[in-house]
Structure formats: C-alpha cells, structure tokens
Amino acid sequence: MKTEFFKPATLSEALALLDKYQEKAVIVNGGTDIVIKITQREVNPEAIIYIQGIAELKEIKEVNGDLVLGGAVTYTEVENSSLCKKYDGLIQAVSEIGSPPIRNMATPAGNIANAAPAADCNVMLLALKAEVVLASSGGERSANIQDIFAGPFKTVIKPNELIKEIRIPQLTANTHTSFIKMTRRKAQDIARVSVGVSLTTEGSVCRDIKIALGAINKFPVRAYTLEEAMIGKEVERGVAEIKEIFPPEATPRKSYKRLVTNVIIERAIRKAYRKAAAGGEHVG
Amino acid sequence: MGVILEDLEQEVKAIHADQNDLNVVGKRIKRIEALAKALGTARYAADLKRDDMLIGKALFAKHPHALIKKIDTSRAEELEGVIAVMTAKDLPGRNGYGILIPDKPVIAEKKVKYQGDPVALVAAVNEEIAKKALDLIEVEYAVLPALDDPREAMKDDAVLIHENHPAADKGNILTEVSLTRGDVDKAFAEADIIIENLYETPMVDHSYLEPDVCIAEPDPITGGLLLIAPAQFVHATKRSLAPVFNLPPNKVRVLSPVVGAGYGGKEDSCLDVCSIAGVLALRTKKTVYFELTREEIFRNTGKRHATYIKHRLAATREGKVTAIDVETILDKGAYVSMGGLREPTHAVTQRTVMYAGGAYAIPNARAKSYSVFTNHPYSCAMRGFGAPQAYFAVESQMDELARKLEMDPIELRLKNIVRDGDRTIFGQVMKKSRGLGLEECIAKVKERMEWEKPLERTAGSRKRGRGFSTFLYGTGVPLPFEGASCYATFQTDGTVSIAVSSTEMGQGLLTAFTQIAAETLGVDFDNVVVNISDTDASPDAGPTVASRSTTVVGNAIINGCTQLKNRIMDFASRELKADSRDIDIKEGKVFIVGKPETAVPLGSMVAKAFVNQVPLSATGVWYPPRPTFSGEDGQGDPMHAYAFGAQGVEIEVDTETGEIDIVKFVLACDVGKAINPVNVEQQMEGGAAMGIGWSLMEEIDMSNGVMKNDSFKNYPIPSIKDVPEMDLIIVEHPNELGPFGAKGIGEPPTVPTAPAIRNALYDALGIKFNKIPFTPQRVIEEIKKYENKNS
C-alpha cells in the first residue's frame, strides 16, 4: 500500500484532505510520537497530512485576555514566547519535555491528540482549564480539555477534526501556577508522577485551586477532593490537611506512585504559593 | 594525613624525575578523530552502506525456550524481491561460534534457548520486502518453561537448557571456579567479628550508541569474504567465524572502522551480525547489509552478568581483616560468550573470584563462583568484567565492618590495603616496581572530600551521607597467549605508519598510540598515522578489551618503533661517521649527541637508508610475563600490573521521593603514566558515569525469558544531568614493564562507584541497600519499611 504525503498550506486545505481520507489519514504535527508509530508500522495510514506548513496554526496570541496557542505551535515557541511567560506552570511543564531537538519539533496540540497518560503539557493544561478548539470542514467546536481524553492514547477528537488552537483562560488576579514531575532520571524521561497546580490566593488564604495529576491514571485527572479541602483555608493549613489524604481520583497501578503522589502535590502547591508570596501584596 | 601526603609527594617526584624530557607522551593532545566525529563526517560501518547491497533480516525466536517443530519458508521464498531464505539446513559450515567455544548457533535448528536465537534468515532487495518475508515464515514451536533465576537453574531437577553442552560442568552449571588460601575455617573460628551479607547486582545493557551492523562482501578472486563491522577483536572474529563459512581463516578479512563504543559488548555482538551477514553473502554471492534494530540489540546481544553474592568476612577487633568466604552465582544467560570455561579461560567467572577480596591483603580466603545457564541473553564482557560485581560486595562489607567497629572507613581500609610485598587473595605479590599508588589515591580522595570535616547532615526531607571505596584492577587478560603484535613502517620521507588490529571505539587509542610511536621515534605527532582494525593489514594485537591496549599494544608499538629507530641510527652512524650509540633522533632530526651542527632531517636520512637496502618495516611484539592462574586453588600471577584507585562520594537523598543526588564525586586512579591525561580523564568520567547508571537506574527486566524493557524508553541510562561534576585525580606510580610506565585505565573507573554510593546511602539513612540499582522506588520503599519497623 502506498502512503500519500500532503503538506497543506491552509487550514481549509487540510480539513478537505481529512474529509477525504477520514480515519485513513494521520495528521503529523511535530511527529515525535506519531512518526515512530508509522515507522514501526503500528499505524499504516493511506495519507499523511503534515500541518507544520499552515501559517494560521503557528500563532501565539492573546484574545480577550486569554492565551491562544495555535495548533502547530511547538514547545520551543511556547518557551520563547513573551505572552506565555506569566504562566509559570506552563513554562515549567514544557521546558523539560524530552530534549531541545524534541521541543523544537513537538507541539502541545500534538500532545493532546496523542493522549499519552504521562504527557507533561496535558497535565498543566488541565490545571489551567484549557479549551481545545477543534476545526472540521463543517465548522468549529470547542471542548474543555478534561473532556478530550477517552483513554490512554484515545481522544474524542473525530477523524475529520483537527486541533485549531488551545485557549488558556486569563489568569485571575493573585493566581500562580506550577508544575513538578518525578522521573527516573533528571532529563529526557517520561514522568512517573506529575502535578500541575493553579492556585489563587488572597493573602495567605487559598481562594481557588486546581490540581491536575499525570502519569497516574489512564489520562490526566483533577484531584477535586483535595481542591475542595484546600479552598477557603490558609494555604499552610490546607497543605497540612491534605498531606495524608491520597486523592481518591487517582488510581495508580504501581504502589510506588502511591508513596510519592502526595509529596509531589504538596511541593507543586508550595511552588505556586512561593511565587504568590514573592509577587503578591499580602506577603507577611 | 598531611605528613603522609608530603612523603608521598616526595616519592612521586622522585619517580617522575626521569620523565621530564618527554616531548609527546604525557601531553594533553586533542583526539585525532574528534573533529571528524563532531562534524559527523567520520565513517562508521553503517555509513558504508550502498544502494546495491542486499538487505539481510533475521527471524528471531518467538519464545525464549522452545523446541522447533516445523519451519515453513515457502511463502517467503515466493515473494518477489526475496533472493534467499535460509534455515539451519542451508548453512555452509559449522553451525556454531563463540569467542571461547562455538556453542551459539548461527541459526537455531532444533531448539531456541533465548529470544535472540535466529530461526531463519532472509536476504532481499530492500528492507520492506525483507521484513515482509519474515512475516511469511511460519514456525511451529513446542514451548518449554523458561529459566530466569540461576539459583533455580543450578538445581538438579531444573529443566536442561543445553542437552549436550560441550563444556558444561553439570546440568545447567557451565563452570565453577574456586580459590583457596590459608585456613579459612580456623580464621572464622577465631574471628572477633564476622560480617555476612547477601548482595545482588542486575543484568544491564552496554547501551553503546552505534548499532550492530555488518556488511559482508564475497571476494570473487579468493572465494572468501570481507566483513565490515564494529568489532572489538577482528582477528578472533575471523578465527571464530571461518569454520562457519567453511573457509580457511586467510580467506576471511574482518575490518572495523571507528566504533561507536563497545564496552566489551562488541567482542561478541560482532560475531552475531557477521555470522548472519556472512552466510547470506555466501549464499547469494552478493554484498549483504545486516543491521540489528535497537530492540534486537537489547534482546539479542550480550549483557553484564547479574550476580547473587554471599559474602562473609572475618576480622579482629583492631580492624584487621583475617578471612573471607564468598559464594557467587552468575547468570550466564543462554551461551558461554565470555562467561568462562575451565582453565585457563575462566574469564568473567574467574574475575569474580579473583576480586572477591578487593584491594586488601587478606591471609585466608575461600571464594567459589558458579556460572549458570538461563534463558536470558548471553552474559558477556562488560567494562570491569566481573570486578564491579565483586567490588560491590567486598567494599560494602568493609563499610559494614567499619560501622561495627565504629572506625573511620578510610582508616579501616588503610589497615588492610596491599602494600609493597603483600600478597593478594590470589597469591600475587604486589610490587612497588609495577606501580602501587593505592595509598596515594586514598590520601588524595580523603583530602579532596574534606573527610575530616563533619558533614552537614540534614536539610528538611533531604539527608546527606558519604561513602568511600577502593579497588585494584589488573591490566590485560590472564590468558597464556596474552601479548600483541603490530607493524611499524617508515615512509621514505620519514613519516611513520603503524598498523595495529586494535579498535578505536571512543577510548582514544588512536591518539595514545600515535603519541607512543612519535615519542619513541623522535618524530612529530603529526608525522605518525595509526591504521587500525583490519585483519589483512596488521598482525594480531589481541582484543581491544581488559584495559590492555595502551599497555600491551603500546609496548609492541615501542618495540616496532625501536627496531626502526635502531636501523636508522645504525645507518646514520656510518653516514655521520660516529658510533651508533652516540646518535639520536629527536624532533625529526638525526644528530650526533652533543653536536647539534651535525643534525640532518630524518626524512633525508630515511630516504638514503632506503636506497641503501635498509628495511623500513618491522614487526613489533610484546608479551608480558606469562600469566598464571590455577583453576584448582585460584592462585597465580594473572596480570603483570594493576591499576589502583579510590573513590569518595557525598550524596543527598530526598527521603520523600527516594531520589538521590550526587553532590560530591572524587575519583583518584593510579594509571602508572597518563600517556594522554585528557584521554585518562575521559575514561574516568565515562567509566564513573557508567557506574552511576548501574548504581542508580539501570536494570534489565526479564520475566520468563522475555525482556520487558527492550528500548531506551523503558531502560533509562544517565543523562548528563544525572552525572555530577567530577573531581578527577590522576596518580602516576609507574609500571616498570609498561610503556613509559603506563597501566590500564579503561575499565577501572566503573568499579568503585556502586559501593561508594551504597555506603553513602547507608551513611545518610542508616539503611542497608545490598541490591543494585538504588532507584527512587527501591529507596522510598526501603525507607517506608524502615519507618514502619521503627514506629
């Protein structure tokens, strides 16, 4: 079987190709995961649609205060973008993915579509309540990132859809974000446990918090139980209280992850809180 | 300590006094091949692939232990583009090869014994078709239970892996090596203190970057074969495989371009790829390209022996070790490889016995090692060759003893190390004349570690600890044929060509050999070219293993160059009308000593010699004193010289996650003479990094003979961030028999790291870790166990 290769220059051209080939097409964005699957013949597409040539997907912009990452933006572009700077957790999550050559190629959108349980950026996007804008020839729809994942390497994205952009809501005042992962080695490794946090404080009180867990379940999940236990309390007290509560939302297969998850959560919260304390007016 | 250091410094100055006039040796010269490698223009075997070559592929065993009931290749043969399909019945010669004994089949015929056994081979016009052809081969197996644990496999009722192994001692036990010295039972009966522990070390992969490939090209004139492959021992590859091809060895030429690391693995893996490519090339009469995928390299090629070590140590109250009693069981995997046979080729098994007592003068010793077949990848040579396993046990034991005695671990070691005239447990007398810098290594590491300063122990959940270890490590192989030959040639312009069959695999041998030749002949570094790794171009220099090349082959180069130099000096004495003993060659000039005005450019003197029937080529040879080692009691003089070293580490353990950070890393190695200090430092860094991987994260995971982590995704090796900045100390106590005093340094730095980290972990946490690797998971689990026990 011959595989056709396409490099569309516009989104509509890409969507037309998707319409034509449907599930027989594979979208190659950065290609760092999917190309391995193609060469290992785990997937045997009739058409490869390479979308890095689509200029309209390469933009990072602010729309009504929200941060918008185009569907073909790479991690390196996120790392270097002045607009992304204030999202500390996002920068922390993307800056240690793989190696510089990987980050030069790989993309947040590709990461979402690939849906690896341990994908760092997806965990942080979940803590940031990102929205995924899906385009097809029939129009656009938008989905909350937590509704995108259906299982390990499975999403609800339809065969004729393409991730046009990722929208990250504007951070409310006094909100700070952080990301921490545990790995087997200090670089170029897949997370064993990862935590993304978005913490809103008022003085030393936690007004709102989102805690996302990665590499523990089949896809990233929020630790709602711990979030609820934190909200409205002094951050320090909240942290002390949730220290011993293993988040019921997490269902790790390996007992080792059970031993370290709470530690990583605590450290991620403290990391965001340190930033809040350093930058906020209510320090003291 | 200060006084000892000063004394040592005086001694070292005296030792080096006669080496001050060296021009090339000892200099920090840049690697010859560095630029080409950095630019990507250096050509490795795979870079020589051409479009007109056939592509070889092998179908490997579906089950790690099974009988082959039926193979049907007919559908594969019918596929267009397939040129040949081979099963065992199609082989041209002996269906077996191996460095020590030909027990590994080229293609398995009746039985597969591990995942890496080929059952059928294909040659096709391209890779796609070759892969498709493999899918069309049908094999029917009768599955047998797979053996994972050598401790189980050595039992009498275990399933036999080899029904009729040509060398096996008994059942699945390949070999048993023993060492006895003194009266061990008496020493234990009289001991004040006995330390007893079980240690386990994992099977690990060499993780060389360059994959195993072979280009096999039939020679239409001789009917022979050219094999181009990354190899660590081209002459042995030729000798082991010639019967496989049914060719005499003089019709098999093996050539190894620069190698992208081997670490011992490519001594064997090159046989795996060369045998397959070679038989396909003979069958098709075409050039065949064969390459293993990374997953195949993981599953098929050799590994470091996993070991299970029971170590007992007896000592007096004053801290003098009086005896050891050690039993080691090695996971041999499916084939002998370098695992060891009976005398004199005990190989890795022998080293676990030999190094069971470390760098200490222990009067009574008993050590027994069993090498046992399992359905795992064959265990082979890997940097350190059994020594890292033995040292993990003995250096941990020394730490336990110090703890029990409440004695400083360095002080304890100083009470027990070998000194001039002392005997090791294998009975060899350690001589100052062969270089004995252990004490200096210990003193320098102690100083740089600021050992006397109390350690800042705890910072929140992070705990600090310090560990120490020492080693001695032999240079060369303890085999009766140990030695090397090479060719040295003057070109008629005075430039020099050296031909050696050794391999450049990143260790810097090209540069070191060039330095040795240039220094010996009195020519510029740039006027020497060393050609490597071609069986037709150079005589046998022995394997590029065992930290032996600089020393053993280096001496052969000195020998060849000295012959050339003497011929030219002899000729020059007639030309310059002087006694030949008054002639010297330096900086490319021939002159009468003391009369600089007589200087003649070397090139013109060589050219003149050439037309006057002076031969310009010589065969350089060197043999060390003949190695001895008795299989009966493990006594002998297995190596002519030993490298020594000491290592200190300071670590910080995150007690909430189990992660370990190495915050201080000091390594001192006595190398006799650093021919090129940059090379030596790089060997120290690389070896230590490998030791860190072995200590902290690497472990092949086998279950029922199936490898669970056969890719770098699941098998982490240290990234640069996992390797700390190292404080490296080169110590030089010259070896009277080494080139310019040199001893080997390739493997030793891998040896002391694991026990040093282990001892630091114990220091930090008060918890014993007797099983490598110390992954965060293992560390946190042990911490939790310890907390539960103590709460």
JSON list of C-alpha atoms in Angstrom, two decimals, chain A residues 1 33 36 39-41 95-96 153 181-190 192 243 254-257 259-261 263-264 266-267, chain B residues 128 131-132 135 295 461-462 654 656-661 696-697 712-719 721-722 776-778 780-781 784:
[
{"chain": "A", "resi": 1, "resn": "MET", "atom": "CA", "xyz": [0.00, 0.00, 0.00]},
{"chain": "A", "resi": 33, "resn": "ASP", "atom": "CA", "xyz": [5.34, 10.30, 18.61]},
{"chain": "A", "resi": 36, "resn": "ILE", "atom": "CA", "xyz": [7.69, 6.39, 15.39]},
{"chain": "A", "resi": 39, "resn": "THR", "atom": "CA", "xyz": [7.89, 3.62, 11.03]},
{"chain": "A", "resi": 40, "resn": "GLN", "atom": "CA", "xyz": [7.15, 0.76, 13.46]},
{"chain": "A", "resi": 41, "resn": "ARG", "atom": "CA", "xyz": [4.05, 0.06, 11.37]},
{"chain": "A", "resi": 95, "resn": "SER", "atom": "CA", "xyz": [10.72, 23.30, 29.20]},
{"chain": "A", "resi": 96, "resn": "GLU", "atom": "CA", "xyz": [11.67, 19.85, 30.41]},
{"chain": "A", "resi": 153, "resn": "PHE", "atom": "CA", "xyz": [-3.80, 7.32, 23.54]},
{"chain": "A", "resi": 181, "resn": "LYS", "atom": "CA", "xyz": [7.26, 15.90, 37.76]},
{"chain": "A", "resi": 182, "resn": "MET", "atom": "CA", "xyz": [9.06, 12.87, 39.12]},
{"chain": "A", "resi": 183, "resn": "THR", "atom": "CA", "xyz": [11.19, 10.95, 36.69]},
{"chain": "A", "resi": 184, "resn": "ARG", "atom": "CA", "xyz": [13.64, 8.05, 36.77]},
{"chain": "A", "resi": 185, "resn": "ARG", "atom": "CA", "xyz": [16.42, 10.33, 35.62]},
{"chain": "A", "resi": 186, "resn": "LYS", "atom": "CA", "xyz": [16.90, 14.06, 35.59]},
{"chain": "A", "resi": 187, "resn": "ALA", "atom": "CA", "xyz": [16.34, 14.76, 31.90]},
{"chain": "A", "resi": 188, "resn": "GLN", "atom": "CA", "xyz": [14.74, 13.26, 28.82]},
{"chain": "A", "resi": 189, "resn": "ASP", "atom": "CA", "xyz": [12.44, 10.96, 30.69]},
{"chain": "A", "resi": 190, "resn": "ILE", "atom": "CA", "xyz": [8.76, 10.23, 30.91]},
{"chain": "A", "resi": 192, "resn": "ARG", "atom": "CA", "xyz": [6.30, 8.65, 36.73]},
{"chain": "A", "resi": 243, "resn": "LYS", "atom": "CA", "xyz": [-0.84, 15.72, 53.22]},
{"chain": "A", "resi": 254, "resn": "LYS", "atom": "CA", "xyz": [2.06, 0.84, 40.87]},
{"chain": "A", "resi": 255, "resn": "SER", "atom": "CA", "xyz": [2.22, 1.10, 44.65]},
{"chain": "A", "resi": 256, "resn": "TYR", "atom": "CA", "xyz": [5.33, 3.27, 44.37]},
{"chain": "A", "resi": 257, "resn": "LYS", "atom": "CA", "xyz": [3.28, 6.08, 42.83]},
{"chain": "A", "resi": 259, "resn": "LEU", "atom": "CA", "xyz": [4.06, 6.62, 48.06]},
{"chain": "A", "resi": 260, "resn": "VAL", "atom": "CA", "xyz": [5.13, 9.78, 46.25]},
{"chain": "A", "resi": 261, "resn": "THR", "atom": "CA", "xyz": [1.98, 11.37, 44.79]},
{"chain": "A", "resi": 263, "resn": "VAL", "atom": "CA", "xyz": [4.65, 14.66, 48.20]},
{"chain": "A", "resi": 264, "resn": "ILE", "atom": "CA", "xyz": [4.66, 15.91, 44.63]},
{"chain": "A", "resi": 266, "resn": "GLU", "atom": "CA", "xyz": [2.47, 19.32, 48.23]},
{"chain": "A", "resi": 267, "resn": "ARG", "atom": "CA", "xyz": [5.63, 20.50, 46.51]},
{"chain": "B", "resi": 128, "resn": "GLU", "atom": "CA", "xyz": [10.49, -3.56, 3.16]},
{"chain": "B", "resi": 131, "resn": "LYS", "atom": "CA", "xyz": [10.53, -7.55, 6.61]},
{"chain": "B", "resi": 132, "resn": "LYS", "atom": "CA", "xyz": [7.52, -8.84, 4.70]},
{"chain": "B", "resi": 135, "resn": "ASP", "atom": "CA", "xyz": [6.13, -12.22, 8.32]},
{"chain": "B", "resi": 295, "resn": "GLU", "atom": "CA", "xyz": [15.15, -3.60, 20.33]},
{"chain": "B", "resi": 461, "resn": "SER", "atom": "CA", "xyz": [13.49, 15.98, 53.97]},
{"chain": "B", "resi": 462, "resn": "ARG", "atom": "CA", "xyz": [16.92, 15.76, 52.38]},
{"chain": "B", "resi": 654, "resn": "ASP", "atom": "CA", "xyz": [15.26, 13.03, 49.13]},
{"chain": "B", "resi": 656, "resn": "GLU", "atom": "CA", "xyz": [10.11, 11.79, 50.46]},
{"chain": "B", "resi": 657, "resn": "THR", "atom": "CA", "xyz": [10.68, 10.66, 46.88]},
{"chain": "B", "resi": 658, "resn": "GLY", "atom": "CA", "xyz": [13.69, 8.36, 47.14]},
{"chain": "B", "resi": 659, "resn": "GLU", "atom": "CA", "xyz": [15.70, 10.40, 44.64]},
{"chain": "B", "resi": 660, "resn": "ILE", "atom": "CA", "xyz": [19.47, 10.53, 45.04]},
{"chain": "B", "resi": 661, "resn": "ASP", "atom": "CA", "xyz": [21.63, 13.49, 44.09]},
{"chain": "B", "resi": 696, "resn": "LEU", "atom": "CA", "xyz": [21.02, 4.24, 40.31]},
{"chain": "B", "resi": 697, "resn": "MET", "atom": "CA", "xyz": [18.79, 3.28, 37.42]},
{"chain": "B", "resi": 712, "resn": "PHE", "atom": "CA", "xyz": [15.61, 3.21, 25.83]},
{"chain": "B", "resi": 713, "resn": "LYS", "atom": "CA", "xyz": [12.07, 4.34, 26.64]},
{"chain": "B", "resi": 714, "resn": "ASN", "atom": "CA", "xyz": [11.91, 1.76, 29.39]},
{"chain": "B", "resi": 715, "resn": "TYR", "atom": "CA", "xyz": [15.59, 1.43, 30.10]},
{"chain": "B", "resi": 716, "resn": "PRO", "atom": "CA", "xyz": [16.97, 4.74, 31.36]},
{"chain": "B", "resi": 717, "resn": "ILE", "atom": "CA", "xyz": [20.68, 5.38, 31.29]},
{"chain": "B", "resi": 718, "resn": "PRO", "atom": "CA", "xyz": [22.12, 8.50, 32.95]},
{"chain": "B", "resi": 719, "resn": "SER", "atom": "CA", "xyz": [21.50, 11.80, 31.20]},
{"chain": "B", "resi": 721, "resn": "LYS", "atom": "CA", "xyz": [22.11, 15.93, 34.42]},
{"chain": "B", "resi": 722, "resn": "ASP", "atom": "CA", "xyz": [22.45, 12.69, 36.36]},
{"chain": "B", "resi": 776, "resn": "PRO", "atom": "CA", "xyz": [13.88, 6.13, 43.78]},
{"chain": "B", "resi": 777, "resn": "GLN", "atom": "CA", "xyz": [11.25, 3.43, 44.03]},
{"chain": "B", "resi": 778, "resn": "ARG", "atom": "CA", "xyz": [13.54, 1.00, 45.85]},
{"chain": "B", "resi": 780, "resn": "ILE", "atom": "CA", "xyz": [11.45, 5.06, 49.13]},
{"chain": "B", "resi": 781, "resn": "GLU", "atom": "CA", "xyz": [10.13, 1.56, 49.67]},
{"chain": "B", "resi": 784, "resn": "LYS", "atom": "CA", "xyz": [8.92, 3.22, 54.42]}
]
